[in-house]
mmCIF file of C-alpha atoms and ligand atoms in Angstrom:
data_model
loop_
_atom_site.group_PDB
_atom_site.id
_atom_site.type_symbol
_atom_site.label_atom_id
_atom_site.label_comp_id
_atom_site.label_asym_id
_atom_site.label_seq_id
_atom_site.Cartn_x
_atom_site.Cartn_y
_atom_site.Cartn_z
ATOM 1 C CA MET A 123 13.550 11.771 -20.816
ATOM 2 C CA SER A 124 12.396 14.947 -19.088
ATOM 3 C CA ASN A 125 9.633 15.908 -16.698
ATOM 4 C CA ASN A 126 8.463 18.806 -18.932
ATOM 5 C CA THR A 127 5.316 17.057 -20.021
ATOM 6 C CA ILE A 128 4.060 16.212 -16.531
ATOM 7 C CA ASP A 129 1.026 18.095 -15.260
ATOM 8 C CA TRP A 130 1.744 17.986 -11.508
ATOM 9 C CA ASP A 131 -1.798 19.148 -10.658
ATOM 10 C CA ASN A 132 -3.564 16.366 -12.486
ATOM 11 C CA LEU A 133 -1.589 13.233 -11.765
ATOM 12 C CA GLY A 134 -3.572 10.041 -11.342
ATOM 13 C CA PHE A 135 -2.376 6.655 -10.220
ATOM 14 C CA SER A 136 -1.105 5.352 -13.523
ATOM 15 C CA TYR A 137 2.161 4.163 -15.005
ATOM 16 C CA ILE A 138 4.580 6.836 -16.166
ATOM 17 C CA GLN A 139 8.001 5.716 -17.311
ATOM 18 C CA THR A 140 10.816 7.398 -15.396
ATOM 19 C CA PRO A 141 14.477 7.248 -16.474
ATOM 20 C CA TYR A 142 16.012 4.782 -13.963
ATOM 21 C CA ARG A 143 15.206 1.624 -12.032
ATOM 22 C CA PHE A 144 17.282 -0.599 -9.750
ATOM 23 C CA VAL A 145 17.819 -4.285 -10.566
ATOM 24 C CA ALA A 146 19.700 -6.871 -8.487
ATOM 25 C CA LYS A 147 19.972 -10.617 -9.004
ATOM 26 C CA HIS A 148 20.256 -13.384 -6.428
ATOM 27 C CA GLU A 149 22.333 -16.228 -7.909
ATOM 28 C CA ASN A 150 24.226 -19.157 -6.400
ATOM 29 C CA GLY A 151 22.844 -18.281 -2.983
ATOM 30 C CA MET A 152 24.135 -14.693 -3.052
ATOM 31 C CA TRP A 153 22.911 -11.208 -3.780
ATOM 32 C CA GLN A 154 24.741 -9.336 -6.519
ATOM 33 C CA LYS A 155 25.388 -5.694 -5.805
ATOM 34 C CA GLY A 156 22.725 -4.524 -8.240
ATOM 35 C CA ASP A 157 22.663 -1.462 -10.433
ATOM 36 C CA LEU A 158 20.538 1.281 -11.933
ATOM 37 C CA THR A 159 19.399 0.746 -15.501
ATOM 38 C CA ASP A 160 17.325 2.689 -18.009
ATOM 39 C CA ASP A 161 15.749 -0.488 -19.437
ATOM 40 C CA PRO A 162 12.138 -0.916 -18.252
ATOM 41 C CA TYR A 163 12.008 -4.521 -19.542
ATOM 42 C CA LEU A 164 13.040 -7.593 -17.586
ATOM 43 C CA LYS A 165 14.221 -10.549 -19.641
ATOM 44 C CA ILE A 166 13.370 -13.685 -17.673
ATOM 45 C CA HIS A 167 13.366 -17.413 -18.311
ATOM 46 C CA GLU A 168 10.133 -19.045 -19.504
ATOM 47 C CA GLY A 169 10.319 -21.431 -16.527
ATOM 48 C CA SER A 170 10.312 -18.621 -13.932
ATOM 49 C CA THR A 171 8.253 -19.523 -10.843
ATOM 50 C CA ALA A 172 6.921 -15.942 -10.710
ATOM 51 C CA LEU A 173 5.095 -16.653 -13.979
ATOM 52 C CA HIS A 174 3.773 -20.150 -13.198
ATOM 53 C CA TYR A 175 3.346 -20.439 -9.470
ATOM 54 C CA GLY A 176 3.044 -16.870 -8.284
ATOM 55 C CA GLN A 177 6.371 -16.826 -6.462
ATOM 56 C CA GLN A 178 6.549 -13.056 -6.282
ATOM 57 C CA CYS A 179 5.867 -10.272 -3.839
ATOM 58 C CA PHE A 180 5.975 -6.500 -3.950
ATOM 59 C CA GLU A 181 5.933 -3.326 -1.882
ATOM 60 C CA GLY A 182 4.696 0.231 -2.286
ATOM 61 C CA LEU A 183 6.083 3.363 -0.670
ATOM 62 C CA LYS A 184 6.395 7.046 -1.505
ATOM 63 C CA ALA A 185 8.995 9.810 -1.588
ATOM 64 C CA TYR A 186 7.775 13.243 -0.469
ATOM 65 C CA ARG A 187 9.212 16.636 -1.465
ATOM 66 C CA THR A 188 9.349 18.885 1.577
ATOM 67 C CA LYS A 189 9.052 22.660 1.841
ATOM 68 C CA ASP A 190 12.845 23.082 1.987
ATOM 69 C CA GLY A 191 13.261 21.035 -1.199
ATOM 70 C CA SER A 192 14.664 17.921 0.467
ATOM 71 C CA ILE A 193 13.061 14.491 0.039
ATOM 72 C CA ASN A 194 11.479 12.306 2.753
ATOM 73 C CA LEU A 195 10.832 8.585 2.820
ATOM 74 C CA PHE A 196 8.152 7.422 5.246
ATOM 75 C CA ARG A 197 9.149 4.387 7.367
ATOM 76 C CA PRO A 198 10.995 2.576 4.542
ATOM 77 C CA TYR A 199 12.520 0.009 6.934
ATOM 78 C CA GLU A 200 8.969 -1.177 7.651
ATOM 79 C CA ASN A 201 8.569 -1.914 3.931
ATOM 80 C CA ALA A 202 11.902 -3.753 3.934
ATOM 81 C CA ARG A 203 10.789 -5.883 6.907
ATOM 82 C CA ARG A 204 7.395 -6.603 5.405
ATOM 83 C CA MET A 205 8.890 -7.611 2.058
ATOM 84 C CA ASN A 206 11.002 -10.132 3.933
ATOM 85 C CA GLU A 207 7.923 -11.458 5.739
ATOM 86 C CA SER A 208 6.227 -11.929 2.358
ATOM 87 C CA ALA A 209 9.440 -13.531 1.036
ATOM 88 C CA ARG A 210 9.619 -16.008 3.946
ATOM 89 C CA ARG A 211 6.013 -17.084 3.301
ATOM 90 C CA LEU A 212 6.947 -17.863 -0.326
ATOM 91 C CA ARG A 213 10.330 -19.473 0.460
ATOM 92 C CA MET A 214 12.293 -16.664 -1.170
ATOM 93 C CA PRO A 215 15.665 -15.496 0.190
ATOM 94 C CA GLU A 216 15.605 -12.406 2.374
ATOM 95 C CA ILE A 217 16.753 -9.043 1.083
ATOM 96 C CA PRO A 218 19.111 -7.254 3.502
ATOM 97 C CA GLU A 219 17.139 -4.279 4.904
ATOM 98 C CA GLU A 220 19.999 -1.884 4.231
ATOM 99 C CA MET A 221 20.210 -3.046 0.606
ATOM 100 C CA PHE A 222 16.456 -2.437 0.232
ATOM 101 C CA VAL A 223 16.538 1.093 1.686
ATOM 102 C CA GLU A 224 19.744 2.102 -0.131
ATOM 103 C CA ALA A 225 18.224 0.901 -3.421
ATOM 104 C CA VAL A 226 15.085 2.961 -2.734
ATOM 105 C CA LYS A 227 17.245 6.044 -2.119
ATOM 106 C CA ALA A 228 19.316 5.400 -5.268
ATOM 107 C CA VAL A 229 16.147 5.189 -7.392
ATOM 108 C CA VAL A 230 14.758 8.417 -5.901
ATOM 109 C CA ARG A 231 18.043 10.280 -6.469
ATOM 110 C CA ALA A 232 18.381 9.020 -10.047
ATOM 111 C CA ASN A 233 14.805 10.169 -10.814
ATOM 112 C CA GLU A 234 14.845 13.295 -8.671
ATOM 113 C CA ASP A 235 13.298 15.473 -11.411
ATOM 114 C CA PHE A 236 10.197 13.305 -11.158
ATOM 115 C CA VAL A 237 9.606 13.900 -7.455
ATOM 116 C CA PRO A 238 6.623 16.291 -7.587
ATOM 117 C CA PRO A 239 7.119 19.799 -6.173
ATOM 118 C CA TYR A 240 6.044 20.525 -2.582
ATOM 119 C CA GLY A 241 2.473 21.743 -2.255
ATOM 120 C CA LYS A 242 0.849 19.651 -4.987
ATOM 121 C CA GLY A 243 -0.050 16.767 -2.709
ATOM 122 C CA ALA A 244 1.611 14.530 -5.297
ATOM 123 C CA THR A 245 4.467 12.119 -4.553
ATOM 124 C CA LEU A 246 6.928 9.762 -6.182
ATOM 125 C CA TYR A 247 5.530 6.237 -5.818
ATOM 126 C CA LEU A 248 8.128 3.481 -5.536
ATOM 127 C CA ARG A 249 7.376 -0.098 -6.459
ATOM 128 C CA PRO A 250 9.831 -2.698 -5.147
ATOM 129 C CA LEU A 251 9.164 -6.007 -6.920
ATOM 130 C CA TYR A 252 10.695 -9.351 -6.066
ATOM 131 C CA ILE A 253 10.312 -12.383 -8.364
ATOM 132 C CA GLY A 254 11.482 -15.995 -8.656
ATOM 133 C CA VAL A 255 13.202 -16.615 -12.014
ATOM 134 C CA GLY A 256 15.296 -19.212 -13.856
ATOM 135 C CA ALA A 257 14.846 -22.560 -15.607
ATOM 136 C CA ASN A 258 12.328 -24.677 -13.716
ATOM 137 C CA ILE A 259 9.054 -26.559 -14.073
ATOM 138 C CA GLY A 260 8.471 -28.303 -10.726
ATOM 139 C CA ILE A 261 6.612 -26.735 -7.812
ATOM 140 C CA LYS A 262 9.565 -25.594 -5.771
ATOM 141 C CA PRO A 263 11.365 -22.333 -5.013
ATOM 142 C CA ALA A 264 13.163 -20.755 -7.971
ATOM 143 C CA PRO A 265 16.897 -21.221 -8.556
ATOM 144 C CA GLU A 266 17.372 -17.450 -8.996
ATOM 145 C CA TYR A 267 15.653 -14.212 -8.033
ATOM 146 C CA ILE A 268 15.355 -10.647 -9.280
ATOM 147 C CA PHE A 269 14.717 -7.676 -6.994
ATOM 148 C CA THR A 270 13.844 -4.466 -8.808
ATOM 149 C CA ILE A 271 12.496 -1.035 -7.847
ATOM 150 C CA PHE A 272 10.911 1.376 -10.276
ATOM 151 C CA CYS A 273 9.042 4.610 -9.634
ATOM 152 C CA MET A 274 6.635 7.182 -11.009
ATOM 153 C CA PRO A 275 4.956 10.406 -9.904
ATOM 154 C CA VAL A 276 1.392 9.866 -8.660
ATOM 155 C CA GLY A 277 -1.544 11.890 -7.428
ATOM 156 C CA PRO A 278 -4.271 10.551 -5.141
ATOM 157 C CA TYR A 279 -5.326 6.921 -5.681
ATOM 158 C CA PHE A 280 -9.069 7.211 -5.210
ATOM 159 C CA LYS A 281 -10.476 9.899 -7.464
ATOM 160 C CA GLY A 282 -11.767 12.867 -5.499
ATOM 161 C CA GLY A 283 -9.060 12.918 -2.792
ATOM 162 C CA LEU A 284 -10.616 13.439 0.608
ATOM 163 C CA ALA A 285 -14.111 13.217 -0.830
ATOM 164 C CA PRO A 286 -15.925 10.098 0.445
ATOM 165 C CA THR A 287 -16.650 7.219 -1.904
ATOM 166 C CA ASN A 288 -18.879 4.166 -1.578
ATOM 167 C CA PHE A 289 -17.981 0.482 -1.317
ATOM 168 C CA ILE A 290 -19.787 -2.836 -1.609
ATOM 169 C CA VAL A 291 -19.279 -5.950 0.506
ATOM 170 C CA SER A 292 -18.079 -8.806 -1.708
ATOM 171 C CA ASP A 293 -19.177 -12.439 -1.552
ATOM 172 C CA TYR A 294 -15.697 -13.419 -2.730
ATOM 173 C CA ASP A 295 -12.651 -13.843 -0.503
ATOM 174 C CA ARG A 296 -9.237 -12.397 -1.280
ATOM 175 C CA ALA A 297 -7.411 -14.753 1.065
ATOM 176 C CA ALA A 298 -7.900 -17.852 3.239
ATOM 177 C CA PRO A 299 -7.559 -17.873 7.053
ATOM 178 C CA MET A 300 -4.056 -19.400 7.021
ATOM 179 C CA GLY A 301 -3.317 -18.429 3.415
ATOM 180 C CA THR A 302 -1.351 -15.485 2.067
ATOM 181 C CA GLY A 303 -3.600 -12.567 3.083
ATOM 182 C CA ALA A 304 -0.880 -11.097 5.299
ATOM 183 C CA ALA A 305 1.735 -11.310 2.545
ATOM 184 C CA LYS A 306 1.912 -8.664 -0.169
ATOM 185 C CA VAL A 307 1.768 -11.114 -3.059
ATOM 186 C CA GLY A 308 0.371 -10.787 -6.556
ATOM 187 C CA GLY A 309 -1.855 -13.849 -6.130
ATOM 188 C CA ASN A 310 -4.091 -11.990 -3.683
ATOM 189 C CA TYR A 311 -4.499 -9.274 -6.294
ATOM 190 C CA ALA A 312 -5.246 -11.702 -9.125
ATOM 191 C CA ALA A 313 -8.033 -13.043 -6.900
ATOM 192 C CA SER A 314 -9.334 -9.492 -6.390
ATOM 193 C CA LEU A 315 -9.700 -8.560 -10.075
ATOM 194 C CA LEU A 316 -13.118 -10.139 -10.609
ATOM 195 C CA PRO A 317 -14.668 -8.842 -7.345
ATOM 196 C CA GLY A 318 -13.136 -5.422 -8.080
ATOM 197 C CA TYR A 319 -14.578 -5.453 -11.588
ATOM 198 C CA GLU A 320 -18.029 -6.360 -10.301
ATOM 199 C CA ALA A 321 -17.871 -3.559 -7.727
ATOM 200 C CA HIS A 322 -16.859 -1.003 -10.383
ATOM 201 C CA GLU A 323 -19.654 -2.206 -12.682
ATOM 202 C CA ARG A 324 -22.093 -1.229 -9.942
ATOM 203 C CA ASN A 325 -20.404 2.174 -9.520
ATOM 204 C CA PHE A 326 -18.647 1.431 -6.250
ATOM 205 C CA SER A 327 -15.032 2.504 -5.671
ATOM 206 C CA ASP A 328 -14.051 -1.039 -4.754
ATOM 207 C CA CYS A 329 -15.254 -3.958 -2.682
ATOM 208 C CA ILE A 330 -14.948 -4.774 0.983
ATOM 209 C CA TYR A 331 -13.722 -8.231 1.916
ATOM 210 C CA LEU A 332 -15.070 -9.985 4.974
ATOM 211 C CA ASP A 333 -13.170 -12.490 7.091
ATOM 212 C CA PRO A 334 -12.951 -15.640 4.985
ATOM 213 C CA ALA A 335 -13.939 -18.060 7.782
ATOM 214 C CA THR A 336 -17.268 -16.551 8.911
ATOM 215 C CA HIS A 337 -18.078 -13.677 6.518
ATOM 216 C CA THR A 338 -19.251 -11.534 9.424
ATOM 217 C CA LYS A 339 -16.327 -9.133 9.980
ATOM 218 C CA ILE A 340 -14.690 -6.497 7.784
ATOM 219 C CA GLU A 341 -11.101 -7.305 6.769
ATOM 220 C CA GLU A 342 -9.957 -5.139 3.851
ATOM 221 C CA VAL A 343 -11.281 -2.271 1.734
ATOM 222 C CA GLY A 344 -10.071 -3.257 -1.725
ATOM 223 C CA SER A 345 -6.301 -2.910 -1.419
ATOM 224 C CA ALA A 346 -6.420 -0.785 1.722
ATOM 225 C CA ASN A 347 -7.086 -1.383 5.425
ATOM 226 C CA PHE A 348 -10.321 -0.328 7.151
ATOM 227 C CA PHE A 349 -10.680 1.979 10.139
ATOM 228 C CA GLY A 350 -13.709 3.374 11.938
ATOM 229 C CA ILE A 351 -14.195 6.162 14.480
ATOM 230 C CA THR A 352 -16.765 5.118 17.078
ATOM 231 C CA ARG A 353 -19.423 7.510 18.328
ATOM 232 C CA ASP A 354 -17.453 7.719 21.594
ATOM 233 C CA ASN A 355 -14.305 8.709 19.676
ATOM 234 C CA LYS A 356 -12.291 5.483 19.567
ATOM 235 C CA PHE A 357 -10.133 4.579 16.572
ATOM 236 C CA VAL A 358 -10.897 0.956 15.631
ATOM 237 C CA THR A 359 -9.261 -1.166 12.934
ATOM 238 C CA PRO A 360 -9.796 -4.890 12.289
ATOM 239 C CA VAL A 361 -7.393 -7.562 13.486
ATOM 240 C CA SER A 362 -6.922 -10.842 11.588
ATOM 241 C CA PRO A 363 -4.106 -13.055 10.295
ATOM 242 C CA SER A 364 -5.417 -12.621 6.731
ATOM 243 C CA ILE A 365 -5.247 -8.802 6.669
ATOM 244 C CA LEU A 366 -2.230 -7.180 5.055
ATOM 245 C CA PRO A 367 -0.486 -5.347 7.926
ATOM 246 C CA SER A 368 -0.644 -1.794 6.599
ATOM 247 C CA ILE A 369 2.142 0.548 7.680
ATOM 248 C CA THR A 370 -0.290 3.443 7.251
ATOM 249 C CA LYS A 371 -2.758 1.684 9.594
ATOM 250 C CA TYR A 372 -0.105 1.206 12.309
ATOM 251 C CA SER A 373 0.933 4.844 11.861
ATOM 252 C CA LEU A 374 -2.688 5.964 12.313
ATOM 253 C CA LEU A 375 -3.081 3.805 15.444
ATOM 254 C CA HIS A 376 -0.075 5.676 16.858
ATOM 255 C CA ILE A 377 -1.270 9.113 15.731
ATOM 256 C CA ALA A 378 -4.809 8.536 17.075
ATOM 257 C CA LYS A 379 -3.444 7.541 20.477
ATOM 258 C CA GLU A 380 -0.393 9.760 20.925
ATOM 259 C CA ARG A 381 -1.394 12.875 18.998
ATOM 260 C CA LEU A 382 -5.195 12.974 19.138
ATOM 261 C CA GLY A 383 -5.518 11.394 22.595
ATOM 262 C CA MET A 384 -7.975 8.776 21.368
ATOM 263 C CA GLU A 385 -8.280 5.187 22.452
ATOM 264 C CA ALA A 386 -6.863 3.193 19.522
ATOM 265 C CA ILE A 387 -7.881 -0.435 19.177
ATOM 266 C CA GLU A 388 -7.287 -3.379 16.869
ATOM 267 C CA GLY A 389 -10.397 -5.522 17.191
ATOM 268 C CA ASP A 390 -13.276 -7.219 15.392
ATOM 269 C CA VAL A 391 -15.463 -5.052 13.152
ATOM 270 C CA TYR A 392 -18.751 -6.877 12.585
ATOM 271 C CA VAL A 393 -20.712 -5.796 9.491
ATOM 272 C CA ASN A 394 -23.926 -5.899 11.498
ATOM 273 C CA GLU A 395 -22.518 -3.456 14.090
ATOM 274 C CA LEU A 396 -21.544 -0.551 11.852
ATOM 275 C CA ASP A 397 -23.923 1.797 13.677
ATOM 276 C CA GLN A 398 -21.282 2.224 16.366
ATOM 277 C CA PHE A 399 -19.147 4.221 13.902
ATOM 278 C CA ALA A 400 -19.542 7.937 13.303
ATOM 279 C CA GLU A 401 -16.888 7.875 10.553
ATOM 280 C CA ALA A 402 -15.026 5.289 8.516
ATOM 281 C CA GLY A 403 -12.168 5.259 6.054
ATOM 282 C CA ALA A 404 -9.704 3.230 4.035
ATOM 283 C CA CYS A 405 -5.970 3.664 4.563
ATOM 284 C CA GLY A 406 -2.797 2.658 2.760
ATOM 285 C CA THR A 407 0.224 4.181 1.046
ATOM 286 C CA ALA A 408 -1.573 4.585 -2.266
ATOM 287 C CA ALA A 409 -4.969 5.528 -0.792
ATOM 288 C CA VAL A 410 -3.445 7.622 2.058
ATOM 289 C CA ILE A 411 -6.769 8.098 3.860
ATOM 290 C CA SER A 412 -9.907 7.794 1.838
ATOM 291 C CA PRO A 413 -13.163 8.473 3.675
ATOM 292 C CA ILE A 414 -15.875 5.849 3.220
ATOM 293 C CA GLY A 415 -19.230 7.436 2.449
ATOM 294 C CA GLY A 416 -21.342 4.301 2.626
ATOM 295 C CA ILE A 417 -21.198 0.537 2.320
ATOM 296 C CA GLN A 418 -23.619 -1.653 0.398
ATOM 297 C CA ILE A 419 -24.292 -4.858 2.369
ATOM 298 C CA GLU A 420 -26.638 -7.093 0.409
ATOM 299 C CA ASP A 421 -29.790 -4.925 0.125
ATOM 300 C CA ASP A 422 -28.823 -2.417 2.807
ATOM 301 C CA PHE A 423 -26.832 0.745 2.200
ATOM 302 C CA HIS A 424 -25.125 1.922 5.378
ATOM 303 C CA VAL A 425 -23.984 5.560 5.430
ATOM 304 C CA PHE A 426 -21.314 6.631 7.933
ATOM 305 C CA TYR A 427 -20.634 10.362 8.350
ATOM 306 C CA SER A 428 -21.856 11.615 4.993
ATOM 307 C CA GLU A 429 -21.747 10.575 1.363
ATOM 308 C CA THR A 430 -20.310 13.936 0.350
ATOM 309 C CA GLU A 431 -18.266 15.310 3.249
ATOM 310 C CA VAL A 432 -15.281 14.080 5.184
ATOM 311 C CA GLY A 433 -15.777 13.648 8.942
ATOM 312 C CA PRO A 434 -13.802 15.825 11.377
ATOM 313 C CA VAL A 435 -11.727 13.032 12.966
ATOM 314 C CA THR A 436 -10.836 11.493 9.610
ATOM 315 C CA GLU A 437 -9.725 14.929 8.446
ATOM 316 C CA LYS A 438 -7.570 15.449 11.556
ATOM 317 C CA LEU A 439 -5.930 12.060 11.080
ATOM 318 C CA TYR A 440 -5.297 12.855 7.425
ATOM 319 C CA ASN A 441 -3.754 16.261 8.156
ATOM 320 C CA GLU A 442 -1.500 14.842 10.853
ATOM 321 C CA LEU A 443 -0.329 11.905 8.712
ATOM 322 C CA VAL A 444 0.276 13.925 5.560
ATOM 323 C CA GLY A 445 1.875 16.734 7.592
ATOM 324 C CA ILE A 446 4.378 14.245 9.011
ATOM 325 C CA GLN A 447 5.087 12.681 5.620
ATOM 326 C CA PHE A 448 5.767 16.022 3.904
ATOM 327 C CA GLY A 449 7.855 17.243 6.841
ATOM 328 C CA ASP A 450 5.467 20.013 7.979
ATOM 329 C CA ILE A 451 4.746 18.367 11.336
ATOM 330 C CA GLU A 452 7.356 16.805 13.596
ATOM 331 C CA ALA A 453 7.522 13.048 13.074
ATOM 332 C CA PRO A 454 7.745 10.370 15.750
ATOM 333 C CA GLU A 455 11.325 9.138 16.149
ATOM 334 C CA GLY A 456 12.562 7.152 13.142
ATOM 335 C CA TRP A 457 9.541 7.635 10.879
ATOM 336 C CA ILE A 458 11.257 9.918 8.366
ATOM 337 C CA VAL A 459 14.342 8.831 6.469
ATOM 338 C CA LYS A 460 15.986 11.532 4.352
ATOM 339 C CA VAL A 461 17.037 10.592 0.821
HETATM 340 C C1 PLP B 537 -0.212 -2.647 0.554
HETATM 341 C C2 PLP B 537 -1.563 -2.991 1.063
HETATM 342 C C3 PLP B 537 -2.203 -2.217 2.055
HETATM 343 C C4 PLP B 537 -1.649 -0.936 2.587
HETATM 344 O O1 PLP B 537 -0.437 -1.078 3.256
HETATM 345 P P1 PLP B 537 0.478 0.220 3.502
HETATM 346 O O2 PLP B 537 1.683 -0.315 4.166
HETATM 347 O O3 PLP B 537 -0.280 1.129 4.370
HETATM 348 O O4 PLP B 537 0.735 0.794 2.170
HETATM 349 C C5 PLP B 537 -3.427 -2.651 2.516
HETATM 350 N N1 PLP B 537 -4.019 -3.765 2.038
HETATM 351 C C6 PLP B 537 -3.434 -4.526 1.076
HETATM 352 C C7 PLP B 537 -4.133 -5.729 0.582
HETATM 353 C C8 PLP B 537 -2.190 -4.163 0.560
HETATM 354 O O5 PLP B 537 -1.626 -4.911 -0.390
#
């Protein structure tokens, strides 16, 4: 398999098969060493809890080609920690952090030809996936587990890159107050397919989920976190136990405060108080930063900065974040791990 057919300038966010993936099994209470394989199929037992009861979680992170040709990972230990938080919530054994990060590096090295060249804005997206497998029918944790990581080159997630897109507030919930909203589990995504479909049908990029208990506060923007820039230049992002704790969001809180000198706050974002924001955006590994043009809330359409142009603070945050990830701007201690 070669990378000859890849058009680095026009990558989307879609599956491309790359040569190697990592697979490790947890059996008899122990992790096997794991290995790279060229087989993109997993053969699993029909009784696997991942299939019946949603005992599975996943991660998403990227590898970045730098100007000098080396390859950066962005805060991969945070992904390792978060996968273990998801695993604990689903009664799955923990994955040693070092095993997680070494497996990520092994997959990047084995597929190095598929890490997009510097300057294209494209990256190698890595998908760690962790599933309960083995013969079972009762509602209990699986007897065995598979941890795998595969990868593919990707371009920007939302079409149009830094161009704003519009969203619609959903009546559905993606998670319950003490449910699994803070865990990166497939079940939350299954629950988001219908609301996402309905949003797309109405020509919105995705839907916005409100807090499940009161439906008054913004929680998530599709599969990304929300942030707003207030008219007095504060960076605000929602806080809630049912939001997925985005590593990009925590990185932006740091960048806003330490690099842009802004006040950076995690707090409530009421849908009826959006006038306080001069700009708004969605953030996540896949989305990076995606400016929000406007939000449809029942019959009202609320526009932030502009429906066609990115706001100046959002752009600064984007440039700083992406500059750090691609190695053009000095990173805070520990954020970049070289492959
Ligand atoms: C993965 C994810 C995010 C983004 O998290 P990052 O660590 O920034 O990639 C946001 N919301 C949901 C629901 C997610 O699953």
